[in-house]
């Protein structure tokens, strides 16, 4: 989201292009991120896909009360995001991304272990990325 000229979160043209492709075109691409000594990998997704994934995951929680609460809270966050995006579009301003979103995310440790196992939705600050690789 956002134009590279206006985005204070990253001055990396390649990362900005990937974020734009994900947000505007729904492209999902594998990335590995180095962030302050931590390595996390997964599929780069749009914020909307992230919120929709959280909602779907909440619906699969076995505790029905918790599932309902999480569904409501994540739905509220999604609606707030969409409302803010719509307001920005009306004013001819693009939203400036400050977070990057991954699905099927996992951390890599120095012992060649990855965790968590299973589907994980991940969100991190763009300005914390020290480096990245792309899986094409």
mmCIF file of C-alpha atoms in Angstrom, residues 1 18-19 22-23 28-29 31 41-51 97-105 120-126:
data_model
loop_
_atom_site.group_PDB
_atom_site.id
_atom_site.type_symbol
_atom_site.label_atom_id
_atom_site.label_comp_id
_atom_site.label_asym_id
_atom_site.label_seq_id
_atom_site.Cartn_x
_atom_site.Cartn_y
_atom_site.Cartn_z
ATOM 1 C CA UNK A 1 0.000 0.000 0.000
ATOM 2 C CA UNK A 18 6.040 -6.315 -3.607
ATOM 3 C CA UNK A 19 3.776 -4.573 -1.089
ATOM 4 C CA UNK A 22 0.145 -7.732 -2.868
ATOM 5 C CA UNK A 23 -2.223 -4.965 -1.808
ATOM 6 C CA UNK A 28 0.973 -13.717 -3.009
ATOM 7 C CA UNK A 29 4.694 -14.429 -3.060
ATOM 8 C CA UNK A 31 9.459 -14.140 1.229
ATOM 9 C CA UNK A 41 9.332 -16.708 6.248
ATOM 10 C CA UNK A 42 5.929 -17.123 4.634
ATOM 11 C CA UNK A 43 3.690 -15.926 1.837
ATOM 12 C CA UNK A 44 3.408 -12.147 1.488
ATOM 13 C CA UNK A 45 -0.283 -11.202 1.462
ATOM 14 C CA UNK A 46 -2.401 -8.062 1.468
ATOM 15 C CA UNK A 47 -3.786 -6.614 4.696
ATOM 16 C CA UNK A 48 -7.292 -7.585 3.549
ATOM 17 C CA UNK A 49 -6.243 -11.213 3.020
ATOM 18 C CA UNK A 50 -4.613 -11.121 6.453
ATOM 19 C CA UNK A 51 -7.810 -9.981 8.178
ATOM 20 C CA UNK A 97 1.758 0.767 4.695
ATOM 21 C CA UNK A 98 3.510 0.433 8.020
ATOM 22 C CA UNK A 99 3.027 -3.329 8.428
ATOM 23 C CA UNK A 100 3.811 -6.360 6.311
ATOM 24 C CA UNK A 101 1.560 -9.441 6.431
ATOM 25 C CA UNK A 102 2.400 -13.110 5.896
ATOM 26 C CA UNK A 103 0.360 -16.296 5.837
ATOM 27 C CA UNK A 104 1.777 -19.748 6.542
ATOM 28 C CA UNK A 105 4.480 -17.893 8.446
ATOM 29 C CA UNK A 120 0.161 -18.985 11.175
ATOM 30 C CA UNK A 121 -0.810 -15.411 10.312
ATOM 31 C CA UNK A 122 2.025 -12.957 10.900
ATOM 32 C CA UNK A 123 2.252 -9.163 10.982
ATOM 33 C CA UNK A 124 5.369 -7.071 11.458
ATOM 34 C CA UNK A 125 6.574 -3.511 11.092
ATOM 35 C CA UNK A 126 8.008 -2.741 7.671
#
